[in-house]
Structures are given as C-alpha cells and as structure tokens.
mmCIF file of C-alpha atoms in Angstrom:
data_model
loop_
_atom_site.group_PDB
_atom_site.id
_atom_site.type_symbol
_atom_site.label_atom_id
_atom_site.label_comp_id
_atom_site.label_asym_id
_atom_site.label_seq_id
_atom_site.Cartn_x
_atom_site.Cartn_y
_atom_site.Cartn_z
ATOM 1 C CA MET A 10 93.402 -70.383 10.615
ATOM 2 C CA GLU A 11 93.050 -73.659 12.474
ATOM 3 C CA SER A 12 96.129 -75.639 13.414
ATOM 4 C CA HIS A 13 96.188 -79.355 14.092
ATOM 5 C CA ASN A 14 98.455 -80.356 16.942
ATOM 6 C CA GLN A 15 99.443 -83.939 16.407
ATOM 7 C CA ASN A 16 101.836 -85.796 18.636
ATOM 8 C CA ILE A 17 104.243 -87.157 16.049
ATOM 9 C CA LYS A 18 106.885 -89.594 17.239
ATOM 10 C CA GLU A 19 109.809 -90.052 14.881
ATOM 11 C CA PHE A 20 112.257 -92.936 14.874
ATOM 12 C CA GLN A 21 115.550 -93.134 13.027
ATOM 13 C CA ALA A 22 117.646 -95.984 11.642
ATOM 14 C CA ARG A 23 121.152 -95.068 12.748
ATOM 15 C CA ARG A 24 122.701 -98.368 13.780
ATOM 16 C CA HIS A 25 126.362 -98.540 12.652
ATOM 17 C CA ILE A 26 126.016 -95.360 10.547
ATOM 18 C CA ILE A 27 128.733 -93.400 12.390
ATOM 19 C CA LEU A 28 131.103 -96.358 11.963
ATOM 20 C CA LEU A 29 130.264 -96.508 8.245
ATOM 21 C CA MET A 30 130.961 -92.775 7.887
ATOM 22 C CA ILE A 31 134.362 -93.136 9.573
ATOM 23 C CA ILE A 32 135.272 -96.120 7.380
ATOM 24 C CA CYS A 33 134.251 -94.163 4.249
ATOM 25 C CA ILE A 34 136.424 -91.187 5.225
ATOM 26 C CA ILE A 35 139.411 -93.438 5.951
ATOM 27 C CA ALA A 36 138.867 -95.326 2.662
ATOM 28 C CA PHE A 37 138.670 -92.000 0.805
ATOM 29 C CA PHE A 38 142.098 -90.927 2.082
ATOM 30 C CA ILE A 39 143.600 -94.371 1.444
ATOM 31 C CA MET A 40 142.296 -94.229 -2.140
ATOM 32 C CA LEU A 41 143.902 -90.814 -2.585
ATOM 33 C CA ILE A 42 147.272 -92.215 -1.509
ATOM 34 C CA LEU A 43 147.141 -95.357 -3.663
ATOM 35 C CA PRO A 44 148.300 -94.944 -7.291
ATOM 36 C CA THR A 45 145.245 -96.506 -8.942
ATOM 37 C CA SER A 46 142.648 -95.101 -11.292
ATOM 38 C CA ARG A 47 141.372 -92.424 -8.940
ATOM 39 C CA ASN A 48 138.060 -91.647 -10.636
ATOM 40 C CA VAL A 49 136.393 -94.890 -9.577
ATOM 41 C CA SER A 50 138.263 -95.620 -6.374
ATOM 42 C CA VAL A 51 137.703 -92.158 -4.859
ATOM 43 C CA GLY A 52 134.076 -92.054 -6.030
ATOM 44 C CA VAL A 53 132.949 -95.200 -4.219
ATOM 45 C CA PRO A 54 133.746 -93.989 -0.659
ATOM 46 C CA ILE A 55 132.198 -90.595 -1.486
ATOM 47 C CA ILE A 56 128.976 -92.225 -2.712
ATOM 48 C CA LEU A 57 128.833 -94.499 0.358
ATOM 49 C CA LEU A 58 129.469 -91.517 2.641
ATOM 50 C CA MET A 59 126.673 -89.517 1.000
ATOM 51 C CA ARG A 60 124.285 -92.468 1.437
ATOM 52 C CA ALA A 61 125.305 -92.840 5.100
ATOM 53 C CA ILE A 62 124.697 -89.115 5.727
ATOM 54 C CA TRP A 63 121.300 -89.406 4.004
ATOM 55 C CA GLN A 64 120.355 -92.386 6.197
ATOM 56 C CA PHE A 65 121.624 -90.648 9.349
ATOM 57 C CA ASN A 66 119.291 -87.700 8.713
ATOM 58 C CA MET A 67 116.204 -89.563 7.478
ATOM 59 C CA ILE A 68 113.141 -90.353 9.562
ATOM 60 C CA TYR A 69 112.676 -94.137 9.379
ATOM 61 C CA ILE A 70 109.241 -94.370 11.009
ATOM 62 C CA SER A 71 106.749 -91.660 12.003
ATOM 63 C CA ILE A 72 103.803 -92.414 14.255
ATOM 64 C CA GLY A 73 101.104 -89.761 14.542
ATOM 65 C CA ASP A 74 97.808 -89.727 16.385
ATOM 66 C CA ASP A 75 96.150 -91.962 13.782
ATOM 67 C CA TYR A 76 98.786 -93.074 11.250
ATOM 68 C CA ILE A 77 102.161 -94.749 10.707
ATOM 69 C CA THR A 78 104.618 -93.832 7.952
ATOM 70 C CA TYR A 79 107.532 -96.159 7.123
ATOM 71 C CA ARG A 80 110.456 -95.140 4.887
ATOM 72 C CA PRO A 81 112.924 -97.929 4.022
ATOM 73 C CA THR A 82 116.651 -97.253 4.302
ATOM 74 C CA ALA A 83 117.218 -98.705 0.828
ATOM 75 C CA PRO A 84 116.982 -95.697 -1.533
ATOM 76 C CA LEU A 85 114.932 -97.372 -4.280
ATOM 77 C CA ARG A 86 112.384 -99.205 -2.101
ATOM 78 C CA SER A 87 108.994 -97.646 -1.637
ATOM 79 C CA GLY A 88 107.653 -96.657 1.747
ATOM 80 C CA ALA A 89 104.188 -97.044 3.190
ATOM 81 C CA SER A 90 101.697 -94.880 5.032
ATOM 82 C CA MET A 91 98.687 -96.346 6.755
ATOM 83 C CA LEU A 92 95.970 -95.203 9.093
ATOM 84 C CA PHE A 93 95.485 -97.125 12.336
ATOM 85 C CA LYS A 94 91.938 -98.045 11.247
ATOM 86 C CA GLU A 95 93.358 -99.639 8.035
ATOM 87 C CA ILE A 96 95.650 -101.981 10.012
ATOM 88 C CA SER A 97 94.193 -105.457 10.390
ATOM 89 C CA SER A 98 97.063 -107.030 12.356
ATOM 90 C CA ILE A 99 100.574 -106.493 13.669
ATOM 91 C CA ASN A 100 103.052 -109.242 14.441
ATOM 92 C CA TYR A 101 106.260 -108.703 16.425
ATOM 93 C CA GLN A 102 109.167 -110.961 15.507
ATOM 94 C CA LYS A 103 112.748 -110.931 16.755
ATOM 95 C CA ASN A 104 114.206 -108.560 14.159
ATOM 96 C CA LYS A 105 111.146 -107.189 12.394
ATOM 97 C CA VAL A 106 107.600 -105.967 12.753
ATOM 98 C CA ILE A 107 105.010 -107.188 10.237
ATOM 99 C CA ILE A 108 101.979 -104.986 9.654
ATOM 100 C CA ASN A 109 99.024 -106.128 7.550
ATOM 101 C CA TYR A 110 96.652 -103.437 6.341
ATOM 102 C CA LYS A 111 93.944 -102.821 3.770
ATOM 103 C CA ASN A 112 94.097 -99.560 1.853
ATOM 104 C CA LYS A 113 90.675 -97.895 2.139
ATOM 105 C CA ILE A 114 90.948 -96.193 -1.250
ATOM 106 C CA SER A 115 92.212 -99.043 -3.459
ATOM 107 C CA HIS A 116 90.855 -101.844 -1.206
ATOM 108 C CA ASN A 117 94.140 -103.713 -1.735
ATOM 109 C CA GLU A 118 95.662 -105.670 1.119
ATOM 110 C CA HIS A 119 99.320 -105.017 1.849
ATOM 111 C CA THR A 120 101.970 -106.381 4.177
ATOM 112 C CA VAL A 121 104.796 -104.171 5.405
ATOM 113 C CA LYS A 122 107.856 -105.784 6.952
ATOM 114 C CA ILE A 123 109.820 -103.281 9.005
ATOM 115 C CA PRO A 124 113.376 -104.475 9.763
ATOM 116 C CA LEU A 125 114.527 -103.539 13.253
ATOM 117 C CA THR A 126 118.179 -104.461 12.725
ATOM 118 C CA VAL A 127 118.950 -100.980 11.328
ATOM 119 C CA MET A 128 117.828 -99.309 14.567
ATOM 120 C CA GLU A 129 119.867 -98.790 17.702
ATOM 121 C CA ASN A 130 118.569 -100.772 20.688
ATOM 122 C CA GLU A 131 117.197 -97.796 22.635
ATOM 123 C CA GLU A 132 115.389 -96.435 19.572
ATOM 124 C CA LYS A 133 114.022 -99.910 18.777
ATOM 125 C CA GLU A 134 112.644 -100.314 22.311
ATOM 126 C CA LYS A 135 110.935 -96.897 22.122
ATOM 127 C CA LEU A 136 109.367 -97.875 18.781
ATOM 128 C CA LEU A 137 108.126 -101.237 20.063
ATOM 129 C CA THR A 138 106.679 -99.638 23.203
ATOM 130 C CA THR A 139 104.885 -97.010 21.111
ATOM 131 C CA LEU A 140 103.511 -99.604 18.665
ATOM 132 C CA ARG A 141 102.311 -101.853 21.484
ATOM 133 C CA THR A 142 100.542 -98.869 23.037
ATOM 134 C CA VAL A 143 98.786 -97.512 19.939
ATOM 135 C CA LEU A 144 98.070 -100.872 18.257
ATOM 136 C CA LYS A 145 97.402 -103.108 21.278
ATOM 137 C CA ASP A 146 94.088 -104.294 19.841
ATOM 138 C CA LYS A 147 95.727 -105.407 16.545
ATOM 139 C CA GLU A 148 98.382 -107.747 17.961
ATOM 140 C CA GLN A 149 98.496 -111.345 16.741
#
C-alpha cells in the first residue's frame, strides 16, 4: 500500500470566538434568571454557542502541496477547492484575498474572496506568508 505524504497547512478562523462563547454562556444564565418565555430566550444563546464551538473547531483554509481548500465560516455558504495549476491570479487586499481560478473539469471561471477579518493576526500572517510562497507567480 502506497501512502502519499503531503505537507498540509491548516488555518483556522478563531478571531473573537472565545469572547463570543463567554458572552453566550453569560447570556444563557441571564436568560434563565429573567422571567420571560424561556423557550426562545434560552435557545438563542445555546444556538450561538454551538455555532461558535463549530467555528472554533473548523479548518478555515487548507493548503496542500498542490491545492487550496477554503471553507467559509457562514454555515450555508459553499466552500471552494482548487489546484494551484487552476489558479490564474491572486490579489492581496487589506482584509481579504481574492483568488481567480478556472475549473479544469467544468471550464468555468470562479472568483473566491477569502475574508481575513475572521482570523487572528498571527494566523493571518502565516496564511499570507504561505500563499505568497506557493503562489508567487500568480500575484497581481
């Protein structure tokens, strides 16, 4: 059996997530104390806490030896996977990275806008350094 050793770098979107979790827990206990209709008021902090835990554990961007996978933090938005050879250009802006690529199977051109505001500064710098290294010939 042959194994493929890829160097996969994973980046997470954890900016302000711990703060959100703490606020949700405090709001949950405040809602328990208040004499309102508990079904809705207790449910909202629980739902927000579950979403924050999901985001804390998710991999936002994966960069392998020849591909990038992006998973948005918004639960209903679709992600994107692209091979380096499919990428036609990459543009670095203040709070986002814009990647243009052409899918080799469908031959459709796509643009992926990756927001950087959801990433902590150290994680964002590691991502930008990695992208500039692996996609240096695609920069605009």
